[in-house]
mmCIF file of C-alpha atoms in Angstrom:
data_model
loop_
_atom_site.group_PDB
_atom_site.id
_atom_site.type_symbol
_atom_site.label_atom_id
_atom_site.label_comp_id
_atom_site.label_asym_id
_atom_site.label_seq_id
_atom_site.Cartn_x
_atom_site.Cartn_y
_atom_site.Cartn_z
ATOM 1 C CA MET A 303 47.722 101.680 -55.397
ATOM 2 C CA LEU A 304 48.374 103.942 -52.415
ATOM 3 C CA TYR A 305 45.901 106.780 -51.956
ATOM 4 C CA LEU A 306 47.038 109.899 -50.078
ATOM 5 C CA ASN A 307 44.952 112.974 -49.279
ATOM 6 C CA GLU A 308 45.747 116.314 -47.705
ATOM 7 C CA ALA A 309 45.443 115.020 -44.153
ATOM 8 C CA ASP A 310 48.008 112.337 -44.990
ATOM 9 C CA LEU A 311 50.432 114.913 -46.393
ATOM 10 C CA LEU A 312 50.020 117.105 -43.319
ATOM 11 C CA THR A 313 50.780 114.081 -41.140
ATOM 12 C CA LEU A 314 53.931 113.387 -43.154
ATOM 13 C CA GLY A 315 54.978 117.034 -42.888
ATOM 14 C CA ALA A 316 57.596 118.942 -44.835
ATOM 15 C CA ASP A 317 61.280 118.362 -44.159
ATOM 16 C CA TRP A 318 62.605 121.241 -46.236
ATOM 17 C CA GLY A 319 66.140 119.929 -46.371
ATOM 18 C CA ILE A 320 65.017 116.581 -47.769
ATOM 19 C CA LEU A 321 62.491 118.149 -50.127
ATOM 20 C CA ALA A 322 65.142 120.517 -51.493
ATOM 21 C CA ASP A 323 67.526 117.558 -51.884
ATOM 22 C CA THR A 324 64.792 115.671 -53.756
ATOM 23 C CA VAL A 325 64.334 118.532 -56.234
ATOM 24 C CA THR A 326 68.118 118.807 -56.605
ATOM 25 C CA GLN A 327 68.375 115.087 -57.424
ATOM 26 C CA ALA A 328 65.648 115.464 -60.051
ATOM 27 C CA LEU A 329 67.487 118.479 -61.460
ATOM 28 C CA ALA A 330 70.650 116.371 -61.718
ATOM 29 C CA SER A 331 68.785 113.771 -63.778
ATOM 30 C CA MET A 332 67.434 116.531 -65.976
ATOM 31 C CA SER A 333 70.916 117.990 -66.505
ATOM 32 C CA VAL A 334 72.102 114.710 -68.071
ATOM 33 C CA GLY A 335 68.950 114.238 -70.150
ATOM 34 C CA ASP A 336 67.517 111.428 -68.037
ATOM 35 C CA TYR A 337 63.971 112.696 -68.177
ATOM 36 C CA VAL A 338 60.991 113.183 -70.487
ATOM 37 C CA GLN A 339 58.706 116.177 -70.066
ATOM 38 C CA PRO A 340 56.328 117.269 -72.835
ATOM 39 C CA ILE A 341 55.320 120.916 -72.813
ATOM 40 C CA LYS A 342 52.185 121.180 -70.725
ATOM 41 C CA PRO A 343 48.821 121.949 -72.346
ATOM 42 C CA TYR A 344 46.325 124.363 -70.803
ATOM 43 C CA LEU A 345 42.680 123.341 -70.964
ATOM 44 C CA ARG A 346 40.363 126.342 -70.990
ATOM 45 C CA PHE A 347 36.609 126.347 -71.413
ATOM 46 C CA LYS A 348 33.696 128.672 -70.652
ATOM 47 C CA ASN A 349 35.460 131.272 -68.450
ATOM 48 C CA PRO A 350 38.933 131.944 -69.961
ATOM 49 C CA ALA A 351 40.254 132.901 -66.523
ATOM 50 C CA ASN A 352 39.946 129.258 -65.488
ATOM 51 C CA ARG A 353 42.421 126.596 -66.531
ATOM 52 C CA ILE A 354 43.277 122.961 -65.968
ATOM 53 C CA ILE A 355 46.865 121.997 -66.742
ATOM 54 C CA ALA A 356 48.189 118.552 -67.594
ATOM 55 C CA MET A 357 51.787 117.967 -66.483
ATOM 56 C CA PRO A 358 53.112 114.516 -67.515
ATOM 57 C CA ALA A 359 56.729 113.495 -66.969
ATOM 58 C CA TYR A 360 59.251 110.720 -66.504
ATOM 59 C CA ILE A 361 62.253 111.226 -64.229
ATOM 60 C CA GLY A 362 65.103 108.734 -64.185
ATOM 61 C CA GLY A 363 67.989 108.317 -61.786
ATOM 62 C CA SER A 364 67.077 106.945 -58.375
ATOM 63 C CA PHE A 365 63.432 107.910 -58.980
ATOM 64 C CA ASP A 366 62.720 105.951 -62.183
ATOM 65 C CA ALA A 367 59.133 107.161 -61.981
ATOM 66 C CA ALA A 368 56.502 108.354 -64.422
ATOM 67 C CA GLY A 369 53.244 110.128 -63.811
ATOM 68 C CA ILE A 370 51.087 113.160 -64.325
ATOM 69 C CA LYS A 371 49.829 116.107 -62.327
ATOM 70 C CA TRP A 372 46.384 117.381 -63.297
ATOM 71 C CA ILE A 373 45.912 120.780 -61.665
ATOM 72 C CA ALA A 374 42.957 123.136 -61.910
ATOM 73 C CA SER A 375 43.074 126.835 -61.071
ATOM 74 C CA PHE A 376 39.749 128.667 -60.898
ATOM 75 C CA PRO A 377 40.353 132.204 -59.528
ATOM 76 C CA ALA A 378 36.748 132.815 -58.457
ATOM 77 C CA ASN A 379 36.605 129.725 -56.232
ATOM 78 C CA PRO A 380 37.502 131.531 -52.963
ATOM 79 C CA SER A 381 34.416 133.721 -53.311
ATOM 80 C CA PHE A 382 32.414 130.471 -53.166
ATOM 81 C CA GLY A 383 34.267 129.255 -50.106
ATOM 82 C CA ILE A 384 36.415 126.662 -51.904
ATOM 83 C CA PRO A 385 40.142 126.703 -52.732
ATOM 84 C CA ARG A 386 41.378 128.292 -55.939
ATOM 85 C CA ALA A 387 43.500 125.250 -56.865
ATOM 86 C CA HIS A 388 42.723 121.532 -56.964
ATOM 87 C CA SER A 389 45.099 118.854 -58.148
ATOM 88 C CA VAL A 390 45.777 115.146 -58.285
ATOM 89 C CA VAL A 391 49.031 113.339 -59.054
ATOM 90 C CA VAL A 392 49.103 109.824 -60.454
ATOM 91 C CA LEU A 393 52.356 107.851 -60.231
ATOM 92 C CA ASN A 394 52.999 104.932 -62.575
ATOM 93 C CA ASP A 395 55.500 102.120 -62.337
ATOM 94 C CA ALA A 396 58.095 102.977 -64.975
ATOM 95 C CA ALA A 397 58.538 99.316 -65.980
ATOM 96 C CA THR A 398 54.900 98.251 -66.301
ATOM 97 C CA GLY A 399 52.856 101.460 -66.413
ATOM 98 C CA GLN A 400 50.789 100.206 -63.480
ATOM 99 C CA PRO A 401 49.431 103.053 -61.308
ATOM 100 C CA VAL A 402 51.122 102.830 -57.920
ATOM 101 C CA ALA A 403 49.917 105.978 -56.164
ATOM 102 C CA LEU A 404 47.194 108.620 -56.310
ATOM 103 C CA ILE A 405 47.754 111.812 -54.352
ATOM 104 C CA ASN A 406 44.650 113.957 -54.113
ATOM 105 C CA SER A 407 45.695 117.344 -52.759
ATOM 106 C CA PRO A 408 47.023 120.666 -54.033
ATOM 107 C CA LEU A 409 49.324 120.610 -50.996
ATOM 108 C CA LEU A 410 51.789 118.372 -52.850
ATOM 109 C CA SER A 411 52.117 121.020 -55.572
ATOM 110 C CA ILE A 412 52.529 123.741 -52.937
ATOM 111 C CA MET A 413 55.290 121.773 -51.190
ATOM 112 C CA ARG A 414 57.029 121.202 -54.519
ATOM 113 C CA THR A 415 56.854 124.895 -55.370
ATOM 114 C CA ALA A 416 58.398 125.936 -52.057
ATOM 115 C CA ALA A 417 61.047 123.204 -52.352
ATOM 116 C CA VAL A 418 62.096 124.516 -55.781
ATOM 117 C CA SER A 419 62.464 127.990 -54.251
ATOM 118 C CA ALA A 420 64.517 126.428 -51.454
ATOM 119 C CA VAL A 421 66.965 124.946 -53.965
ATOM 120 C CA MET A 422 67.532 128.339 -55.595
ATOM 121 C CA LEU A 423 67.802 130.027 -52.199
ATOM 122 C CA ARG A 424 70.403 127.516 -50.981
ATOM 123 C CA ARG A 425 72.469 128.045 -54.121
ATOM 124 C CA TRP A 426 72.282 131.843 -53.751
ATOM 125 C CA LEU A 427 73.431 131.583 -50.138
ATOM 126 C CA GLU A 428 76.529 129.713 -51.352
ATOM 127 C CA LEU A 429 77.649 132.562 -53.610
ATOM 128 C CA PRO A 430 80.710 134.631 -52.626
ATOM 129 C CA SER A 431 78.514 137.727 -52.336
ATOM 130 C CA GLN A 432 76.666 136.078 -49.432
ATOM 131 C CA HIS A 433 79.760 135.140 -47.439
ATOM 132 C CA HIS A 434 79.079 137.630 -44.641
ATOM 133 C CA GLU A 435 77.654 137.645 -41.135
ATOM 134 C CA ARG A 436 74.850 140.083 -41.847
ATOM 135 C CA GLN A 437 71.318 138.823 -41.426
ATOM 136 C CA LEU A 438 69.048 138.862 -44.462
ATOM 137 C CA ASN A 439 65.700 140.615 -44.644
ATOM 138 C CA VAL A 440 62.909 138.911 -46.570
ATOM 139 C CA GLY A 441 59.867 140.455 -48.207
ATOM 140 C CA LEU A 442 56.954 138.102 -48.886
ATOM 141 C CA ILE A 443 54.261 139.556 -51.139
ATOM 142 C CA GLY A 444 51.177 137.350 -51.361
ATOM 143 C CA CYS A 445 50.283 135.186 -48.376
ATOM 144 C CA GLY A 446 47.835 132.628 -49.737
ATOM 145 C CA PRO A 447 48.597 128.910 -49.367
ATOM 146 C CA ILE A 448 51.791 129.084 -51.468
ATOM 147 C CA GLY A 449 52.966 132.164 -49.581
ATOM 148 C CA GLN A 450 52.232 130.588 -46.181
ATOM 149 C CA TRP A 451 54.290 127.505 -47.024
ATOM 150 C CA HIS A 452 57.074 129.678 -48.413
ATOM 151 C CA ALA A 453 57.167 131.485 -45.075
ATOM 152 C CA ARG A 454 57.675 128.158 -43.322
ATOM 153 C CA MET A 455 60.381 127.133 -45.760
ATOM 154 C CA LEU A 456 62.210 130.458 -45.483
ATOM 155 C CA THR A 457 62.452 130.317 -41.705
ATOM 156 C CA VAL A 458 63.959 126.825 -41.890
ATOM 157 C CA ILE A 459 66.390 127.336 -44.794
ATOM 158 C CA LEU A 460 67.604 130.731 -43.541
ATOM 159 C CA GLY A 461 67.598 129.764 -39.870
ATOM 160 C CA SER A 462 69.702 132.206 -37.858
ATOM 161 C CA ARG A 463 70.433 134.252 -40.981
ATOM 162 C CA LEU A 464 66.834 135.448 -41.151
ATOM 163 C CA GLY A 465 66.673 139.066 -40.123
ATOM 164 C CA ARG A 466 63.177 140.441 -40.666
ATOM 165 C CA LEU A 467 60.293 138.794 -42.539
ATOM 166 C CA THR A 468 57.953 141.483 -43.834
ATOM 167 C CA THR A 469 54.711 140.141 -45.267
ATOM 168 C CA TYR A 470 52.007 141.747 -47.357
ATOM 169 C CA ASP A 471 48.673 140.489 -48.610
ATOM 170 C CA LEU A 472 45.359 142.034 -49.594
ATOM 171 C CA SER A 473 44.052 140.130 -46.566
ATOM 172 C CA PRO A 474 45.681 141.530 -43.393
ATOM 173 C CA GLU A 475 44.777 138.297 -41.619
ATOM 174 C CA ARG A 476 46.775 136.215 -44.098
ATOM 175 C CA ALA A 477 49.702 138.639 -43.857
ATOM 176 C CA ARG A 478 49.705 138.343 -40.055
ATOM 177 C CA ALA A 479 49.550 134.548 -40.228
ATOM 178 C CA ALA A 480 52.581 134.407 -42.527
ATOM 179 C CA ALA A 481 54.501 136.899 -40.391
ATOM 180 C CA ALA A 482 53.789 134.844 -37.267
ATOM 181 C CA THR A 483 55.799 131.998 -38.813
ATOM 182 C CA ALA A 484 58.948 134.002 -38.061
ATOM 183 C CA GLY A 485 57.936 134.843 -34.484
ATOM 184 C CA SER A 486 59.251 138.199 -33.295
ATOM 185 C CA SER A 487 61.102 138.632 -36.610
ATOM 186 C CA GLY A 488 57.828 138.723 -38.549
ATOM 187 C CA VAL A 489 56.134 141.992 -39.463
ATOM 188 C CA ALA A 490 52.836 142.251 -41.342
ATOM 189 C CA SER A 491 52.685 145.330 -43.548
ATOM 190 C CA SER A 492 49.750 147.217 -45.022
ATOM 191 C CA GLN A 493 51.699 148.097 -48.196
ATOM 192 C CA TRP A 494 53.613 145.848 -50.569
ATOM 193 C CA GLU A 495 56.294 148.529 -50.959
ATOM 194 C CA GLU A 496 57.382 147.969 -47.354
ATOM 195 C CA ALA A 497 58.025 144.294 -48.085
ATOM 196 C CA TYR A 498 59.866 145.168 -51.282
ATOM 197 C CA SER A 499 62.026 148.222 -50.805
ATOM 198 C CA ASP A 500 64.383 147.062 -48.051
ATOM 199 C CA SER A 501 64.659 143.297 -48.576
ATOM 200 C CA ASP A 502 67.572 141.093 -49.553
ATOM 201 C CA ILE A 503 65.189 138.347 -50.682
ATOM 202 C CA ILE A 504 61.854 139.158 -52.315
ATOM 203 C CA VAL A 505 59.277 136.413 -52.778
ATOM 204 C CA THR A 506 56.181 137.108 -54.886
ATOM 205 C CA CYS A 507 53.352 134.610 -54.427
ATOM 206 C CA THR A 508 50.352 136.610 -55.577
ATOM 207 C CA VAL A 509 47.426 135.914 -57.894
ATOM 208 C CA SER A 510 47.497 139.473 -59.198
ATOM 209 C CA GLY A 511 45.757 140.083 -62.488
ATOM 210 C CA SER A 512 47.863 143.155 -63.257
ATOM 211 C CA ARG A 513 51.539 144.075 -62.914
ATOM 212 C CA TYR A 514 52.005 146.428 -59.972
ATOM 213 C CA ILE A 515 55.771 146.520 -59.252
ATOM 214 C CA SER A 516 57.200 149.435 -61.208
ATOM 215 C CA SER A 517 60.480 150.215 -59.415
ATOM 216 C CA PRO A 518 63.740 148.227 -59.593
ATOM 217 C CA PRO A 519 64.485 145.866 -56.690
ATOM 218 C CA PRO A 520 67.123 146.666 -54.054
ATOM 219 C CA PRO A 521 70.694 146.078 -55.316
ATOM 220 C CA GLY A 522 72.026 142.570 -54.775
ATOM 221 C CA SER A 523 68.642 141.047 -53.974
ATOM 222 C CA LEU A 524 67.315 137.618 -54.898
ATOM 223 C CA LEU A 525 63.872 137.648 -56.516
ATOM 224 C CA LEU A 526 62.029 134.355 -56.062
ATOM 225 C CA HIS A 527 59.330 135.150 -58.608
ATOM 226 C CA VAL A 528 56.839 132.381 -57.931
ATOM 227 C CA SER A 529 53.699 134.065 -59.224
ATOM 228 C CA LEU A 530 55.303 135.134 -62.515
ATOM 229 C CA ARG A 531 53.116 138.170 -63.295
ATOM 230 C CA ASP A 532 53.998 140.954 -60.858
ATOM 231 C CA TYR A 533 56.735 143.110 -62.406
ATOM 232 C CA GLN A 534 56.352 145.742 -65.064
ATOM 233 C CA PRO A 535 59.116 145.338 -67.681
ATOM 234 C CA ALA A 536 60.843 148.550 -66.597
ATOM 235 C CA ALA A 537 61.309 147.206 -63.075
ATOM 236 C CA LEU A 538 63.356 144.294 -64.419
ATOM 237 C CA SER A 539 65.175 146.060 -67.231
ATOM 238 C CA SER A 540 68.470 146.382 -65.344
ATOM 239 C CA ILE A 541 68.614 142.772 -64.129
ATOM 240 C CA GLU A 542 71.414 140.870 -65.840
ATOM 241 C CA THR A 543 71.081 137.481 -64.145
ATOM 242 C CA ILE A 544 67.834 135.666 -64.947
ATOM 243 C CA VAL A 545 67.371 132.001 -64.046
ATOM 244 C CA VAL A 546 64.499 129.976 -65.542
ATOM 245 C CA ASP A 547 63.542 126.339 -65.126
ATOM 246 C CA ASP A 548 62.534 125.911 -68.775
ATOM 247 C CA TRP A 549 62.624 128.658 -71.402
ATOM 248 C CA GLU A 550 59.930 127.153 -73.646
ATOM 249 C CA GLU A 551 57.546 126.871 -70.694
ATOM 250 C CA ILE A 552 58.215 130.225 -69.080
ATOM 251 C CA CYS A 553 58.180 132.369 -72.244
ATOM 252 C CA ARG A 554 54.410 132.093 -72.737
ATOM 253 C CA GLU A 555 51.082 132.538 -70.929
ATOM 254 C CA ASN A 556 51.665 136.264 -70.329
ATOM 255 C CA THR A 557 54.483 135.775 -67.823
ATOM 256 C CA ASP A 558 56.847 138.594 -66.968
ATOM 257 C CA ILE A 559 59.559 136.706 -68.865
ATOM 258 C CA GLU A 560 57.370 136.666 -71.978
ATOM 259 C CA GLN A 561 56.735 140.391 -71.578
ATOM 260 C CA MET A 562 60.482 141.018 -71.361
ATOM 261 C CA HIS A 563 60.904 138.903 -74.484
ATOM 262 C CA LEU A 564 58.242 140.862 -76.372
ATOM 263 C CA THR A 565 59.130 144.366 -75.169
ATOM 264 C CA ALA A 566 62.903 144.174 -74.680
ATOM 265 C CA GLY A 567 63.940 141.233 -76.850
ATOM 266 C CA LEU A 568 64.986 138.967 -73.981
ATOM 267 C CA GLY A 569 66.143 135.654 -75.456
ATOM 268 C CA LYS A 570 66.904 132.201 -74.148
ATOM 269 C CA ASP A 571 70.635 132.820 -74.507
ATOM 270 C CA GLN A 572 70.323 135.713 -72.053
ATOM 271 C CA THR A 573 68.991 133.474 -69.310
ATOM 272 C CA ILE A 574 70.560 130.739 -67.194
ATOM 273 C CA ALA A 575 68.945 127.314 -66.946
ATOM 274 C CA PHE A 576 68.084 126.225 -63.413
ATOM 275 C CA SER A 577 70.424 123.223 -63.671
ATOM 276 C CA GLU A 578 73.288 125.468 -64.806
ATOM 277 C CA ALA A 579 72.651 127.838 -61.916
ATOM 278 C CA VAL A 580 72.725 125.036 -59.356
ATOM 279 C CA PHE A 581 75.511 122.829 -60.735
ATOM 280 C CA GLY A 582 77.527 125.256 -62.854
ATOM 281 C CA ASP A 583 79.609 128.338 -62.182
ATOM 282 C CA LYS A 584 77.649 130.965 -64.113
ATOM 283 C CA LEU A 585 76.399 132.647 -60.939
ATOM 284 C CA LEU A 586 79.910 132.875 -59.527
ATOM 285 C CA THR A 587 80.950 135.582 -61.993
ATOM 286 C CA MET A 588 78.214 138.036 -61.016
ATOM 287 C CA LYS A 589 79.025 141.479 -59.749
ATOM 288 C CA GLN A 590 78.761 142.017 -56.006
ATOM 289 C CA ASP A 591 75.532 144.036 -56.164
ATOM 290 C CA SER A 592 73.847 142.125 -59.006
ATOM 291 C CA ASN A 593 70.244 141.010 -58.673
ATOM 292 C CA VAL A 594 69.174 137.453 -59.415
ATOM 293 C CA LEU A 595 65.696 136.863 -60.828
ATOM 294 C CA PHE A 596 64.446 133.280 -60.557
ATOM 295 C CA SER A 597 61.288 132.655 -62.599
ATOM 296 C CA PRO A 598 60.151 129.019 -62.424
ATOM 297 C CA MET A 599 57.104 128.132 -64.517
ATOM 298 C CA GLY A 600 56.863 124.800 -62.703
ATOM 299 C CA MET A 601 58.258 121.527 -63.999
ATOM 300 C CA ALA A 602 56.406 118.229 -63.897
ATOM 301 C CA ILE A 603 59.586 116.283 -63.136
ATOM 302 C CA PHE A 604 59.732 118.000 -59.756
ATOM 303 C CA ASP A 605 56.129 117.057 -58.997
ATOM 304 C CA ILE A 606 56.824 113.433 -59.884
ATOM 305 C CA ALA A 607 60.048 113.388 -57.844
ATOM 306 C CA VAL A 608 58.385 114.871 -54.756
ATOM 307 C CA ALA A 609 55.372 112.577 -55.199
ATOM 308 C CA ALA A 610 57.691 109.550 -55.390
ATOM 309 C CA TYR A 611 59.480 110.636 -52.213
ATOM 310 C CA MET A 612 56.229 111.276 -50.308
ATOM 311 C CA THR A 613 54.780 107.959 -51.476
ATOM 312 C CA GLU A 614 57.817 106.038 -50.250
ATOM 313 C CA LEU A 615 57.760 107.922 -46.947
ATOM 314 C CA ALA A 616 54.042 107.217 -46.510
ATOM 315 C CA ARG A 617 54.536 103.504 -47.121
ATOM 316 C CA ASP A 618 57.402 103.413 -44.620
ATOM 317 C CA LYS A 619 55.206 105.083 -41.999
ATOM 318 C CA GLY A 620 52.025 103.151 -42.805
ATOM 319 C CA ILE A 621 50.142 106.284 -43.826
ATOM 320 C CA GLY A 622 47.495 106.338 -46.551
ATOM 321 C CA LEU A 623 44.980 103.906 -47.948
ATOM 322 C CA GLU A 624 45.968 100.940 -50.118
ATOM 323 C CA LEU A 625 43.470 100.535 -52.965
ATOM 324 C CA THR A 626 43.047 97.252 -54.827
#
């Protein structure tokens, strides 16, 4: 069994094109039913703010891999000087069930999350409404580890199309670090409204305990809604195009999608599945100035696919520790 830790993953690095392709391949297997993914349980005990989530899955196709991610999120951890999130991924041989890899790092989950956003971003850039020469401004709200890696992904996927990257975080230092990813195009703001009001792409990566965005987004913008609990229902009431990775997963746990379901009657049939958005033509019929809201709860098949790719890459490069 190959053991990989965070230092190993940092050595391997993140090729955003390949990681996005990996998620897209897993999505293709999902679209034809070549996967198994039970709904994930949340383990809560003592402090209800804390949770540990089990995410088992099998993904077929070229991956043919099974496994589980076991991820803990304890919001008070940073006040003790330790990360909020901790996770391990175990990969099993799909034919024998034998464990073949153990990846001990929340960084794998962070890379997967940013890669999923990259897939949606690439698809949005292909739409007729984006066939122009104008550069695109990005607002990044929340600059913790997930936000920092999103900043890196955005600069690569957008490339020369990146206009201004405006970042905001409760920690000015984190906001400046994320802005620096874009060089002279990066601007750290002291207010989230400045990252929100004039952006073509808005990325929310916060750990906010309350919904703070009350105004509608700029017309025609893409909302990569990673943190899931930022928008008051009124701010999203006019959005007609909503993409979700899995309706049963996303419409629970007090997400903004669940709030729209409870307060405005949003139903599954009013959303577009991630696979349909990427491989189908449903996004092609949108109006020119329509917003797209992408709310991914996080799918285990993507974790297993990215883990399988990183494991193969590590073995090819001789990185990691073989356990017997």
